[in-house]
Amino acid sequence: MASTCVGSLSPNQSLLFSQTKHSPSAAANWVAFPSTRRRVVRAESMTTVTEKLGIKIEKNPPESKLTQLGVRQWPKWGCPPSKFPWTYDATETCYLLKGEVKVTPSGANESVEIAAGDLVVFPKGMSCTWDVSVGVDKHYKFE
């Protein structure tokens, strides 16, 4: 999620926002430094995009991306903990609001784990098994 930080401590100081690149969940550090003007610093939370077994996962995408895609207007679907087969007749993009799932593509010896906060793209034609350990609530869109 993007934050706008505006500092105005005194006529000769401003605030600088910094965050350690390797620990996106770490608390922000605020450092005052001399300046003759007010500074505005924009910080985007870091996201990680991976692809495994043909499934693309973006962990914690910024709200600006979700808004751009129109995710909150997509239909919603959910299910309780369960295990079931699924085949994608079209490419599906989904955003998990709740839940934890292990998705195992047919013929694969390993699974892909997805959870709340993930933006996921499943390719058209993929057959897999969903093993839902924590009930799912998601927005989805087929293309």
mmCIF file of C-alpha atoms in Angstrom:
data_model
loop_
_atom_site.group_PDB
_atom_site.id
_atom_site.type_symbol
_atom_site.label_atom_id
_atom_site.label_comp_id
_atom_site.label_asym_id
_atom_site.label_seq_id
_atom_site.Cartn_x
_atom_site.Cartn_y
_atom_site.Cartn_z
ATOM 1 C CA MET A 1 0.000 0.000 0.000
ATOM 2 C CA ALA A 2 1.397 3.419 -0.848
ATOM 3 C CA SER A 3 1.897 6.009 1.879
ATOM 4 C CA THR A 4 2.482 9.671 1.548
ATOM 5 C CA CYS A 5 4.639 11.082 4.300
ATOM 6 C CA VAL A 6 4.782 14.815 4.798
ATOM 7 C CA GLY A 7 7.064 16.195 7.474
ATOM 8 C CA SER A 8 7.208 19.699 8.800
ATOM 9 C CA LEU A 9 9.025 19.747 12.129
ATOM 10 C CA SER A 10 10.517 23.211 12.000
ATOM 11 C CA PRO A 11 11.647 25.664 9.328
ATOM 12 C CA ASN A 12 14.982 23.844 9.017
ATOM 13 C CA GLN A 13 13.934 20.155 9.299
ATOM 14 C CA SER A 14 11.896 17.570 7.335
ATOM 15 C CA LEU A 15 11.231 13.856 7.629
ATOM 16 C CA LEU A 16 12.734 11.095 5.522
ATOM 17 C CA PHE A 17 11.005 7.709 5.268
ATOM 18 C CA SER A 18 13.225 4.670 4.904
ATOM 19 C CA GLN A 19 12.597 0.940 5.072
ATOM 20 C CA THR A 20 15.006 -1.971 4.926
ATOM 21 C CA LYS A 21 14.741 -3.648 1.523
ATOM 22 C CA HIS A 22 15.135 -7.150 2.934
ATOM 23 C CA SER A 23 12.477 -6.802 5.615
ATOM 24 C CA PRO A 24 9.328 -5.218 4.158
ATOM 25 C CA SER A 25 7.391 -5.908 7.335
ATOM 26 C CA ALA A 26 9.909 -4.055 9.498
ATOM 27 C CA ALA A 27 8.769 -0.866 11.141
ATOM 28 C CA ALA A 28 9.584 2.316 9.287
ATOM 29 C CA ASN A 29 12.414 4.487 10.563
ATOM 30 C CA TRP A 30 11.921 8.230 10.631
ATOM 31 C CA VAL A 31 15.044 10.376 10.459
ATOM 32 C CA ALA A 32 15.066 14.165 10.756
ATOM 33 C CA PHE A 33 17.598 15.997 8.617
ATOM 34 C CA PRO A 34 18.269 19.676 7.916
ATOM 35 C CA SER A 35 16.302 21.209 5.077
ATOM 36 C CA THR A 36 14.962 24.561 4.117
ATOM 37 C CA ARG A 37 11.759 23.168 2.625
ATOM 38 C CA ARG A 38 9.147 20.549 3.296
ATOM 39 C CA ARG A 39 9.685 17.180 1.577
ATOM 40 C CA VAL A 40 7.106 14.654 0.444
ATOM 41 C CA VAL A 41 8.312 11.073 0.201
ATOM 42 C CA ARG A 42 6.221 8.307 -1.368
ATOM 43 C CA ALA A 43 6.787 4.737 -0.200
ATOM 44 C CA GLU A 44 5.385 1.645 -1.942
ATOM 45 C CA SER A 45 5.247 -1.590 0.005
ATOM 46 C CA MET A 46 7.456 -4.178 -1.587
ATOM 47 C CA THR A 47 5.839 -6.986 -3.509
ATOM 48 C CA THR A 48 7.255 -10.294 -4.599
ATOM 49 C CA VAL A 49 6.193 -11.837 -7.912
ATOM 50 C CA THR A 50 7.026 -15.484 -8.517
ATOM 51 C CA GLU A 51 6.064 -18.144 -11.027
ATOM 52 C CA LYS A 52 6.036 -21.796 -10.048
ATOM 53 C CA LEU A 53 4.611 -24.709 -12.010
ATOM 54 C CA GLY A 54 2.927 -22.238 -14.378
ATOM 55 C CA ILE A 55 1.139 -20.327 -11.591
ATOM 56 C CA LYS A 56 2.043 -16.654 -11.120
ATOM 57 C CA ILE A 57 1.799 -15.231 -7.605
ATOM 58 C CA GLU A 58 2.222 -11.637 -6.494
ATOM 59 C CA LYS A 59 2.370 -11.373 -2.717
ATOM 60 C CA ASN A 60 0.751 -8.286 -1.195
ATOM 61 C CA PRO A 61 0.294 -6.185 -4.339
ATOM 62 C CA PRO A 62 -0.161 -2.465 -3.685
ATOM 63 C CA GLU A 63 -3.740 -1.227 -3.403
ATOM 64 C CA SER A 64 -3.057 0.961 -6.452
ATOM 65 C CA LYS A 65 -2.569 -2.178 -8.577
ATOM 66 C CA LEU A 66 -5.734 -3.811 -7.225
ATOM 67 C CA THR A 67 -7.655 -0.613 -8.012
ATOM 68 C CA GLN A 68 -6.164 -0.412 -11.508
ATOM 69 C CA LEU A 69 -7.252 -4.008 -12.205
ATOM 70 C CA GLY A 70 -10.717 -3.382 -10.738
ATOM 71 C CA VAL A 71 -10.331 -6.338 -8.361
ATOM 72 C CA ARG A 72 -12.931 -5.109 -5.840
ATOM 73 C CA GLN A 73 -15.586 -5.138 -8.601
ATOM 74 C CA TRP A 74 -14.866 -8.738 -9.634
ATOM 75 C CA PRO A 75 -17.254 -11.491 -8.499
ATOM 76 C CA LYS A 76 -16.500 -13.278 -5.235
ATOM 77 C CA TRP A 77 -16.250 -16.996 -4.534
ATOM 78 C CA GLY A 78 -15.480 -18.944 -1.407
ATOM 79 C CA CYS A 79 -15.270 -22.439 0.011
ATOM 80 C CA PRO A 80 -14.647 -24.133 3.358
ATOM 81 C CA PRO A 81 -11.631 -26.372 3.997
ATOM 82 C CA SER A 82 -11.821 -29.143 1.395
ATOM 83 C CA LYS A 83 -9.937 -30.931 -1.375
ATOM 84 C CA PHE A 84 -11.128 -31.043 -4.972
ATOM 85 C CA PRO A 85 -9.937 -31.259 -8.610
ATOM 86 C CA TRP A 86 -10.223 -28.221 -10.902
ATOM 87 C CA THR A 87 -9.528 -27.481 -14.572
ATOM 88 C CA TYR A 88 -9.149 -23.936 -15.879
ATOM 89 C CA ASP A 89 -11.071 -23.525 -19.159
ATOM 90 C CA ALA A 90 -9.824 -19.925 -19.267
ATOM 91 C CA THR A 91 -7.047 -17.941 -17.599
ATOM 92 C CA GLU A 92 -8.131 -16.963 -14.086
ATOM 93 C CA THR A 93 -6.758 -14.050 -12.095
ATOM 94 C CA CYS A 94 -7.824 -14.046 -8.457
ATOM 95 C CA TYR A 95 -7.106 -12.103 -5.290
ATOM 96 C CA LEU A 96 -7.396 -14.039 -2.031
ATOM 97 C CA LEU A 97 -9.082 -12.114 0.766
ATOM 98 C CA LYS A 98 -8.959 -15.078 3.171
ATOM 99 C CA GLY A 99 -7.637 -18.602 3.190
ATOM 100 C CA GLU A 100 -4.715 -20.923 2.619
ATOM 101 C CA VAL A 101 -4.488 -23.373 -0.282
ATOM 102 C CA LYS A 102 -1.986 -25.866 -1.692
ATOM 103 C CA VAL A 103 -2.496 -26.155 -5.445
ATOM 104 C CA THR A 104 -0.967 -29.219 -7.110
ATOM 105 C CA PRO A 105 -0.968 -29.229 -10.919
ATOM 106 C CA SER A 106 -1.743 -32.625 -12.468
ATOM 107 C CA GLY A 107 1.432 -34.640 -12.935
ATOM 108 C CA ALA A 108 3.469 -32.442 -10.590
ATOM 109 C CA ASN A 109 5.258 -33.802 -7.535
ATOM 110 C CA GLU A 110 5.094 -30.498 -5.701
ATOM 111 C CA SER A 111 2.499 -27.898 -4.749
ATOM 112 C CA VAL A 112 2.176 -24.137 -4.886
ATOM 113 C CA GLU A 113 0.999 -22.451 -1.706
ATOM 114 C CA ILE A 114 -1.264 -19.418 -1.929
ATOM 115 C CA ALA A 115 -2.834 -17.416 0.875
ATOM 116 C CA ALA A 116 -4.718 -14.259 1.800
ATOM 117 C CA GLY A 117 -3.143 -11.209 0.169
ATOM 118 C CA ASP A 118 -1.953 -13.068 -2.938
ATOM 119 C CA LEU A 119 -2.833 -12.011 -6.493
ATOM 120 C CA VAL A 120 -2.676 -15.250 -8.500
ATOM 121 C CA VAL A 121 -2.883 -16.099 -12.219
ATOM 122 C CA PHE A 122 -3.762 -19.650 -13.257
ATOM 123 C CA PRO A 123 -3.155 -20.467 -16.942
ATOM 124 C CA LYS A 124 -5.869 -21.656 -19.310
ATOM 125 C CA GLY A 125 -5.862 -25.443 -19.605
ATOM 126 C CA MET A 126 -4.287 -26.192 -16.224
ATOM 127 C CA SER A 127 -5.740 -29.153 -14.341
ATOM 128 C CA CYS A 128 -4.904 -29.293 -10.662
ATOM 129 C CA THR A 129 -6.063 -30.245 -7.183
ATOM 130 C CA TRP A 130 -6.966 -27.597 -4.624
ATOM 131 C CA ASP A 131 -6.260 -28.584 -1.016
ATOM 132 C CA VAL A 132 -7.902 -25.840 1.056
ATOM 133 C CA SER A 133 -6.651 -25.886 4.674
ATOM 134 C CA VAL A 134 -8.193 -22.525 5.670
ATOM 135 C CA GLY A 135 -11.500 -21.498 4.087
ATOM 136 C CA VAL A 136 -11.142 -19.306 0.996
ATOM 137 C CA ASP A 137 -12.802 -16.011 0.115
ATOM 138 C CA LYS A 138 -11.553 -14.484 -3.141
ATOM 139 C CA HIS A 139 -12.307 -12.093 -5.983
ATOM 140 C CA TYR A 140 -11.835 -13.681 -9.414
ATOM 141 C CA LYS A 141 -11.881 -12.883 -13.111
ATOM 142 C CA PHE A 142 -11.748 -15.229 -16.101
ATOM 143 C CA GLU A 143 -10.253 -14.033 -19.378
#
